[in-house]
GROMACS .gro file of C-alpha atoms in nm:
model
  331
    1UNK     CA    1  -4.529   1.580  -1.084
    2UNK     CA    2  -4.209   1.731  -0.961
    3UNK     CA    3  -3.964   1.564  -0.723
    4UNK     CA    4  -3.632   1.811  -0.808
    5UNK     CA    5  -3.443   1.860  -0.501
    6UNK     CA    6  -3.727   1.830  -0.264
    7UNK     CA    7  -3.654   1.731   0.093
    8UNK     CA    8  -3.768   1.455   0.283
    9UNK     CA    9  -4.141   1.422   0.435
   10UNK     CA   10  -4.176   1.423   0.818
   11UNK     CA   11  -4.257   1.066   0.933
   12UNK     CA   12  -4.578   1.217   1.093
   13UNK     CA   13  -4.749   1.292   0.759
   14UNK     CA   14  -4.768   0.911   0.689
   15UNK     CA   15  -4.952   0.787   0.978
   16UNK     CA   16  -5.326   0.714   0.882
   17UNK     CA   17  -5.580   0.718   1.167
   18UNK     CA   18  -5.828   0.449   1.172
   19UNK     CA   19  -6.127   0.564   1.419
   20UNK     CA   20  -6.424   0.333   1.512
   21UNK     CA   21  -6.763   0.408   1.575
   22UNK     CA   22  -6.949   0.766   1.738
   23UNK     CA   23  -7.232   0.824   1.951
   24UNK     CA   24  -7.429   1.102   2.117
   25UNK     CA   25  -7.591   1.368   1.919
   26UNK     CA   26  -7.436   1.554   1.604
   27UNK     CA   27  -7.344   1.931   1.694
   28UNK     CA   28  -7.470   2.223   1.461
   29UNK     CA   29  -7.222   2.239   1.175
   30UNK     CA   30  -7.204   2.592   1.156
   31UNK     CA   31  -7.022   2.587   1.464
   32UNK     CA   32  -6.841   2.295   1.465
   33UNK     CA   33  -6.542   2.176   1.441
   34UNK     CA   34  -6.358   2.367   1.696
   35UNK     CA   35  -6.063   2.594   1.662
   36UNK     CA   36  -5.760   2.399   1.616
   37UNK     CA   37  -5.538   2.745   1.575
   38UNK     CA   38  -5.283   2.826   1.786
   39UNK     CA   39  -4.981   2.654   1.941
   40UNK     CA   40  -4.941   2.300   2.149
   41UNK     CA   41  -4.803   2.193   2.400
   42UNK     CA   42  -4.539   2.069   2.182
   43UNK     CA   43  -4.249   2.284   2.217
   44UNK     CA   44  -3.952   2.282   1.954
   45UNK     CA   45  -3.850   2.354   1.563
   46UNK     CA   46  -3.875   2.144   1.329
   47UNK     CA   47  -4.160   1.853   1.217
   48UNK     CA   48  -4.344   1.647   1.489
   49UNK     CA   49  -4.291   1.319   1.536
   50UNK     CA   50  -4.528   1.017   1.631
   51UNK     CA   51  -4.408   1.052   1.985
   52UNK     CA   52  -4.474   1.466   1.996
   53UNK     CA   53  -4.870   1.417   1.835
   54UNK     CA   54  -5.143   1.432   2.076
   55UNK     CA   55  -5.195   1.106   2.288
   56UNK     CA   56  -5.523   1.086   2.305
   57UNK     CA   57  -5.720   1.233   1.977
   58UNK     CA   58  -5.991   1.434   1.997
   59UNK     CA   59  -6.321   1.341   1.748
   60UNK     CA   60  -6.553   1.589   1.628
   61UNK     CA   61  -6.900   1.509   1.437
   62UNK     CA   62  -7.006   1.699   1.182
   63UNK     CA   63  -7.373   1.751   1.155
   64UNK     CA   64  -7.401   1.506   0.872
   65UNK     CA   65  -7.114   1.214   1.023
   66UNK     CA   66  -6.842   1.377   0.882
   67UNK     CA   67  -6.557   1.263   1.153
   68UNK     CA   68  -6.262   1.490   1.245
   69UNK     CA   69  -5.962   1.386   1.447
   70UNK     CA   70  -5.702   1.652   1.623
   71UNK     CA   71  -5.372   1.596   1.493
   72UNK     CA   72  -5.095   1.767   1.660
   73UNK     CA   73  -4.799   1.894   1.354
   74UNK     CA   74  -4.516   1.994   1.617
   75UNK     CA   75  -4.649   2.319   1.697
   76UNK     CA   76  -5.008   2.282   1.573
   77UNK     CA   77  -5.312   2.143   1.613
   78UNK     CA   78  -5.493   2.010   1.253
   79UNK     CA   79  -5.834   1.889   1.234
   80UNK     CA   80  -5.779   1.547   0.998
   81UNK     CA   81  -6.030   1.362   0.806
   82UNK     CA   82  -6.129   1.046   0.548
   83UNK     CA   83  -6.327   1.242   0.304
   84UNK     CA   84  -6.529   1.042   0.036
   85UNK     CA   85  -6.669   1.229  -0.217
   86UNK     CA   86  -7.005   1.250  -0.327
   87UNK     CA   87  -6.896   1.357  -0.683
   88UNK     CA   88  -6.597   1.186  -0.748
   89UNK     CA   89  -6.579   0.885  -0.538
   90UNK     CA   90  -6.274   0.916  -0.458
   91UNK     CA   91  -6.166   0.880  -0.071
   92UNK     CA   92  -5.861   1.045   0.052
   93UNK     CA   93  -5.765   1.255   0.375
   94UNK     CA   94  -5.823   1.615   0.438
   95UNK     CA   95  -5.645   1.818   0.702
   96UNK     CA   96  -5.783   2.210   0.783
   97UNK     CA   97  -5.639   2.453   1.048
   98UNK     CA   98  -5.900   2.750   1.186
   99UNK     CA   99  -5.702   3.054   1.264
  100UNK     CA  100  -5.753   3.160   1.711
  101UNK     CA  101  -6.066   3.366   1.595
  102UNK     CA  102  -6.239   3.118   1.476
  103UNK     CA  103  -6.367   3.060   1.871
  104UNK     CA  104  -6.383   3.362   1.970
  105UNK     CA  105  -6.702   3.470   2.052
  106UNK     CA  106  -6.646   3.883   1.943
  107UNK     CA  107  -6.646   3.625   1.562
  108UNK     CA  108  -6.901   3.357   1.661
  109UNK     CA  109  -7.144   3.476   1.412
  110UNK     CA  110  -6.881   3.537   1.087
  111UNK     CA  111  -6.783   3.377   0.816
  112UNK     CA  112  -6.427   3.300   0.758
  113UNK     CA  113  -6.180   3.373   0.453
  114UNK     CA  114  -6.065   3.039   0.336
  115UNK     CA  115  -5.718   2.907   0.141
  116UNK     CA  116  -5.697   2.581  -0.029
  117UNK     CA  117  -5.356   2.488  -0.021
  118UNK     CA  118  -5.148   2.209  -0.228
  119UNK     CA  119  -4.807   2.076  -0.118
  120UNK     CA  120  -4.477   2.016  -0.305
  121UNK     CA  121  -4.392   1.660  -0.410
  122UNK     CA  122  -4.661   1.379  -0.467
  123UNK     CA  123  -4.892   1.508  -0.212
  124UNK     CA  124  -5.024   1.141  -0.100
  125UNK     CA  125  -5.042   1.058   0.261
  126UNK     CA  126  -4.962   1.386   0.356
  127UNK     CA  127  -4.958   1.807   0.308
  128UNK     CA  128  -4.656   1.949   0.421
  129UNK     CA  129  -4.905   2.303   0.495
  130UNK     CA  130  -4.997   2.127   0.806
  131UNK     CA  131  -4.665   2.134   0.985
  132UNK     CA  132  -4.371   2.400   1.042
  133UNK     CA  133  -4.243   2.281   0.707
  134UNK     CA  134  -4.341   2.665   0.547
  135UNK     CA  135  -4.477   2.785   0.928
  136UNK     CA  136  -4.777   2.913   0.730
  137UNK     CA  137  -4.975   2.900   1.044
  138UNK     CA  138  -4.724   3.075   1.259
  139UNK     CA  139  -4.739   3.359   1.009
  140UNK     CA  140  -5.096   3.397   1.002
  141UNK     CA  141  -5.152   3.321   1.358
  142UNK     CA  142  -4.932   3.598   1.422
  143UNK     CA  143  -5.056   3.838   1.193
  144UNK     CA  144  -5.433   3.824   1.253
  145UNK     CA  145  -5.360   3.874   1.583
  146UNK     CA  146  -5.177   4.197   1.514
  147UNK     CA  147  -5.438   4.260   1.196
  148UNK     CA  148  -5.224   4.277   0.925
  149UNK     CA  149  -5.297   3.940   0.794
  150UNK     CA  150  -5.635   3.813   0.764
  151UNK     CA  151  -5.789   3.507   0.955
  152UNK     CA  152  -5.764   3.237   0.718
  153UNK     CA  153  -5.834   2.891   0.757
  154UNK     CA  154  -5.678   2.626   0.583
  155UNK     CA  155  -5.807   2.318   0.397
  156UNK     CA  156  -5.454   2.097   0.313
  157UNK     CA  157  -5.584   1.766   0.133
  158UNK     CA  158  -5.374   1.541  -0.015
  159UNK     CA  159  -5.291   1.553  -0.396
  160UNK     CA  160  -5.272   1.188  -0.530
  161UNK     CA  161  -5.477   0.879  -0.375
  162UNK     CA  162  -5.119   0.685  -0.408
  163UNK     CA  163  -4.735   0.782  -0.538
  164UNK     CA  164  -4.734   0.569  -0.809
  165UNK     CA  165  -5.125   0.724  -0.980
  166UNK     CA  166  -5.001   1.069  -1.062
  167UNK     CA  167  -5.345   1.231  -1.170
  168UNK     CA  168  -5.197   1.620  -1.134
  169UNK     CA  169  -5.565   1.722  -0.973
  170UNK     CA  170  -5.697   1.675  -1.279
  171UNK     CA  171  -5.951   1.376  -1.367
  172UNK     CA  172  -5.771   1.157  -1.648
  173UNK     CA  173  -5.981   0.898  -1.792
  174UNK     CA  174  -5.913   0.520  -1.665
  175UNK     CA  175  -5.813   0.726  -1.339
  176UNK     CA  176  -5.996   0.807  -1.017
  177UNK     CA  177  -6.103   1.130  -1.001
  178UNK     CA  178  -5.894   1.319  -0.843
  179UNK     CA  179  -5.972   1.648  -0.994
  180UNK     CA  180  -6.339   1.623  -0.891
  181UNK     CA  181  -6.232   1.510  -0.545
  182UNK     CA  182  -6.052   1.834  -0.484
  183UNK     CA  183  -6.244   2.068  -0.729
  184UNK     CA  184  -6.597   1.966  -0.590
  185UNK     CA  185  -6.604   1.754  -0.285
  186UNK     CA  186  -6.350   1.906  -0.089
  187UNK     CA  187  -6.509   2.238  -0.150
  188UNK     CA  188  -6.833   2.129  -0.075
  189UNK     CA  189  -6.771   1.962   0.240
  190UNK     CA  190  -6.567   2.264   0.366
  191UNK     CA  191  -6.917   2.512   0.338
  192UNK     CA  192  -7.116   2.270   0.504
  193UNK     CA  193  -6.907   2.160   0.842
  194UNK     CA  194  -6.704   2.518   0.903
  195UNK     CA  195  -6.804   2.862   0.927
  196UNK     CA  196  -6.626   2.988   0.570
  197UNK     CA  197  -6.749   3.306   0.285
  198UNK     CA  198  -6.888   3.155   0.015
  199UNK     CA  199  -6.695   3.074  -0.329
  200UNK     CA  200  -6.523   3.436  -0.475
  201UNK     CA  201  -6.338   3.708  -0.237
  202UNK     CA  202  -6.355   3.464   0.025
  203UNK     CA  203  -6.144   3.187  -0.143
  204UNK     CA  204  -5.770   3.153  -0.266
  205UNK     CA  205  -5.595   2.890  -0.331
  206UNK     CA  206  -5.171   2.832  -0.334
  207UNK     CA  207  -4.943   2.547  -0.373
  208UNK     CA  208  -4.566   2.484  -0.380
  209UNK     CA  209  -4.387   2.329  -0.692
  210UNK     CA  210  -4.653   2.057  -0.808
  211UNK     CA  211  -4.901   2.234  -0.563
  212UNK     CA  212  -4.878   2.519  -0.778
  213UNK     CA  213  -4.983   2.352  -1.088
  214UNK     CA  214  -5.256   2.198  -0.923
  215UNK     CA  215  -5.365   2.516  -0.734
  216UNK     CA  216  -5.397   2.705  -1.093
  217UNK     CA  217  -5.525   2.450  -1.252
  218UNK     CA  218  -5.791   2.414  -1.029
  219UNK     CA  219  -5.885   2.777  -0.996
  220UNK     CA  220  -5.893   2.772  -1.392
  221UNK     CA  221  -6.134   2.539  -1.417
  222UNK     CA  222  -6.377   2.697  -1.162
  223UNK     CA  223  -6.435   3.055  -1.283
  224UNK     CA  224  -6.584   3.260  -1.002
  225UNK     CA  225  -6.503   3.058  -0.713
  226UNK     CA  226  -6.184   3.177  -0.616
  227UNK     CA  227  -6.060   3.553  -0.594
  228UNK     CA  228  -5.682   3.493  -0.603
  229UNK     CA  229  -5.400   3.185  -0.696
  230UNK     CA  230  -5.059   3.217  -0.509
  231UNK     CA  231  -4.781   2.987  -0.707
  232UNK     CA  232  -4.470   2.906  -0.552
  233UNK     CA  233  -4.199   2.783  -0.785
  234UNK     CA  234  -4.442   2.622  -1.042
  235UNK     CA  235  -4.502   2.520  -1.316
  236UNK     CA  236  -4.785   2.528  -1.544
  237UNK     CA  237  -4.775   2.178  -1.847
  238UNK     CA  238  -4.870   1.868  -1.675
  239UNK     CA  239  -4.570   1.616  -1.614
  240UNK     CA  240  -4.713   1.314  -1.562
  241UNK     CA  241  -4.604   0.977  -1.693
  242UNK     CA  242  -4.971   0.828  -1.694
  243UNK     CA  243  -5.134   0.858  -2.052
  244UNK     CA  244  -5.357   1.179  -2.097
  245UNK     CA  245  -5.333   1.309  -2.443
  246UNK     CA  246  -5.699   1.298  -2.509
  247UNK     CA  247  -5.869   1.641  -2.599
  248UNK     CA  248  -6.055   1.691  -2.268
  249UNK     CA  249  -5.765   1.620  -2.077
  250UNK     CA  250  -5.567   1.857  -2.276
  251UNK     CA  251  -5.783   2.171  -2.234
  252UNK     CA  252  -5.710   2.126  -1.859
  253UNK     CA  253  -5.337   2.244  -1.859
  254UNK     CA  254  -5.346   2.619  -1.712
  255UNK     CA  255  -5.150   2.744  -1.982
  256UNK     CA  256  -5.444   2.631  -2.226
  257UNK     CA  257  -5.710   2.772  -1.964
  258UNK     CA  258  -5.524   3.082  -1.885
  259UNK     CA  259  -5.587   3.304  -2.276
  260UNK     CA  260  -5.959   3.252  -2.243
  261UNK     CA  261  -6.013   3.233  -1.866
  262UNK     CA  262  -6.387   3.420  -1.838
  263UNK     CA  263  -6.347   3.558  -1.453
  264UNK     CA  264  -6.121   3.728  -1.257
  265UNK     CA  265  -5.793   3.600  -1.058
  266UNK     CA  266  -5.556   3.773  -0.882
  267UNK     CA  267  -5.229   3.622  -0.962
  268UNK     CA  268  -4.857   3.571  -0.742
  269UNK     CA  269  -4.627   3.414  -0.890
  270UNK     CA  270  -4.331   3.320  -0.643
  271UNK     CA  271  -3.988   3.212  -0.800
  272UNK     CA  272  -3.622   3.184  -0.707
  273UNK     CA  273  -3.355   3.346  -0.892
  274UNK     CA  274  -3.121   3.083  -0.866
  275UNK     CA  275  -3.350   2.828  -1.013
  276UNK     CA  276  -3.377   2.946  -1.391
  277UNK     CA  277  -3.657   2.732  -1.501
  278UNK     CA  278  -3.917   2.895  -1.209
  279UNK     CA  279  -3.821   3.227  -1.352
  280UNK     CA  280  -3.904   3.121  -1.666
  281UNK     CA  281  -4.202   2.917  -1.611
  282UNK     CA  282  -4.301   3.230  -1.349
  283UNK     CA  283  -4.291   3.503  -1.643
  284UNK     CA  284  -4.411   3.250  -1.946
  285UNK     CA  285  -4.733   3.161  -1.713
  286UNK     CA  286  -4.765   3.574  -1.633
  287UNK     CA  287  -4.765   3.680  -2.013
  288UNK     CA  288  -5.096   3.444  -2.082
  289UNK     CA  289  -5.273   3.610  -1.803
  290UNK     CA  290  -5.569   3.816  -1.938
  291UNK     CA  291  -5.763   4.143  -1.775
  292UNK     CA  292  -5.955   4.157  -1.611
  293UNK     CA  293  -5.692   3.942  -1.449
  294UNK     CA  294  -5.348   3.997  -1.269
  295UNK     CA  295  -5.055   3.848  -1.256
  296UNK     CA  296  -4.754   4.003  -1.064
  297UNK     CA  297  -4.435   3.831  -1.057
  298UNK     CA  298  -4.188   3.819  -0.731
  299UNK     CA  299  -3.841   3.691  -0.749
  300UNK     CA  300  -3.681   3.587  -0.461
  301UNK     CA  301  -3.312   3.662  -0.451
  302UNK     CA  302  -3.083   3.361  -0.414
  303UNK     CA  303  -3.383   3.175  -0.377
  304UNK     CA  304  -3.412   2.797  -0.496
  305UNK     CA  305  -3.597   2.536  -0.582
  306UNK     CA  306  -3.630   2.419  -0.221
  307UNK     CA  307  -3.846   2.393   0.094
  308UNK     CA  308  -3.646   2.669   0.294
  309UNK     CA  309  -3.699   2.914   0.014
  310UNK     CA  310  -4.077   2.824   0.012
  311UNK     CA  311  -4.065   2.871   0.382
  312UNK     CA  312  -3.927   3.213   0.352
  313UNK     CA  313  -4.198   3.341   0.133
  314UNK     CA  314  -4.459   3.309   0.350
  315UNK     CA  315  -4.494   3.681   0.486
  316UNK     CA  316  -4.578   3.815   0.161
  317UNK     CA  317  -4.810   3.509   0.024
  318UNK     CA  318  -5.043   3.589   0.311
  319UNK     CA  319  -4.971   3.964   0.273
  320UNK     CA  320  -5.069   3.885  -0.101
  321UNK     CA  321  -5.412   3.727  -0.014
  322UNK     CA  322  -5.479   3.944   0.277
  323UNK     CA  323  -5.482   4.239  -0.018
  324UNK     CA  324  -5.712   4.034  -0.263
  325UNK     CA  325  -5.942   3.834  -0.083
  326UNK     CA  326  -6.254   3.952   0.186
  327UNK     CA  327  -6.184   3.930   0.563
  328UNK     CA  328  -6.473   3.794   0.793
  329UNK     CA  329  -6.827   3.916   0.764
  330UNK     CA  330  -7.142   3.854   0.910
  331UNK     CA  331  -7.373   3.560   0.823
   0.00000   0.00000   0.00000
């Protein structure tokens, strides 16, 4: 994976929660957790720090254990969680934000749109979606409120189970699974404890940098579950150092799925014009997508390879999947 001219992580992100024990009786799933949308009591820019998260953290039970703890991420409150998966066996965390509608009772009874997101860098110990790093929430927040972005929520897991056991979401063999983790498991958890549309119009999925190539690869690989792939300064060839030049592992690149992918993906394909090689990898990637499939490429003026240029195109990813995904609907 990528580390080119990527800033540093907030402090926050690295923190793992250790929570003991639950009691009491397990809630309906379809209605919890709650809403963790909107802002904090945390006032100020930039990324929390230990001192500005929540004192005491809430815990939520899923109807099947699943355990959730409120985060705060300077100006939001993230539901955070030790997911083990079933499939894979991998554990890592998983973070997910519910848009203010998700408790309101006018919406008690719908189904949500939901976005998968992937974060620049190596992605372990933390997701840089879940703070005001790109102020994704801020943007959506703000626009389903006014309706001119839809409700989303957001499931932010992290990438690699450590730095050093680059997998690029894929599963490599003599590797944990990562790619099952966050193809299968994550998915599957996120139908069963929140109120989100089923795999299709409902879904899309977006990264940043290495987020990017994990976000298409996984959508690639799972034809018909997601109805549009945001990329944001990627890039599309895997890059890691581990060894995975067997055949299976090979077919699993999205420029190999792309020719012969048999559904249909709505494709945006962010890039900077001051860094050269997203342009290029931006168009190369666009020229292999096949109808019934789109890809539309946006280039960012003076935009680089950076966190503030991620940050700034925010407005029109969510404008993006607010045109190519389903909005809430009744159960």
């Amino acid at each position: 994976m990528r580390f080119r001219a990527f800033p540093a992580l907030p402090a926050v992100l690295a923190a793992t929660v250790l929570i003991a024990g639950c009691s009491g009786s397990s809630p309906d799933h379809r209605t919890m957790p709650p809403s963790t949308g909107g802002s904090s009591a945390t006032s100020g820019g930039g990324s929390a720090s230990p001192s500005s998260q929540t004192p005491t953290a809430t815990r939520t039970h899923t109807a099947d254990g699943q355990e959730f703890v409120t985060k705060n991420f300077g100006a939001e409150n993230v539901l955070e969680t030790t997911l083990k998966g079933a499939a894979s066996g991998v554990s890592m965390k998983v973070w997910v934000w519910t848009p203010p509608q998700y408790d309101d009772p006018a919406y008690a009874h719908e189904d949500f749109p939901v976005l998968f997101l992937y974060p620049g860098g190596d992605g372990a110990t933390y997701n840089n979606w879940t703070d005001r790093s790109y102020s994704a929430q801020e943007v959506v927040d703000s626009g389903s409120r006014d309706g001119s972005v839809l409700p989303f929520v957001f499931v932010m897991p992290e990438m690699q189970v450590s730095k050093n056991v680059d997998t690029e979401c894929t599963d490599i063999p003599g590797q944990p699974k990562v790619g099952t983790f966050l193809d299968t498991d994550v998915p599957a958890m996120v139908q069963h404890d929140f109120r989100v549309l089923p795999p299709g119009k409902g879904w899309g999925t977006a990264g940043a940098s290495s987020g990017a190539y994990c976000a298409a690869a996984i959508a690639l690989r799972k034809p018909g579950e997601y109805g549009a792939v945001v990329s944001i300064a990627g890039y599309f060839d895997m890059e890691t150092k581990l060894p995975h030049k067997d055949a299976a592992t090979l077919a699993q690149y999205p420029t190999a799925l792309a020719p012969t992918f048999p559904g249909t993906l709505a494709w945006l394909l962010v890039a900077g014009t001051d860094s050269a090689e997203d342009v290029t990898q931006a168009q190369r990637f666009a020229g292999l997508v096949k109808s019934p499939s789109t890809a539309q490429v946006s280039l960012q003026d003076g935009g680089k390879h950076l966190t503030t240029s991620f940050k700034a195109a925010m407005p029109e990813v969510f404008a993006f999947f607010s045109k190519h995904l389903s909005g809430p609907r009744p159960q």
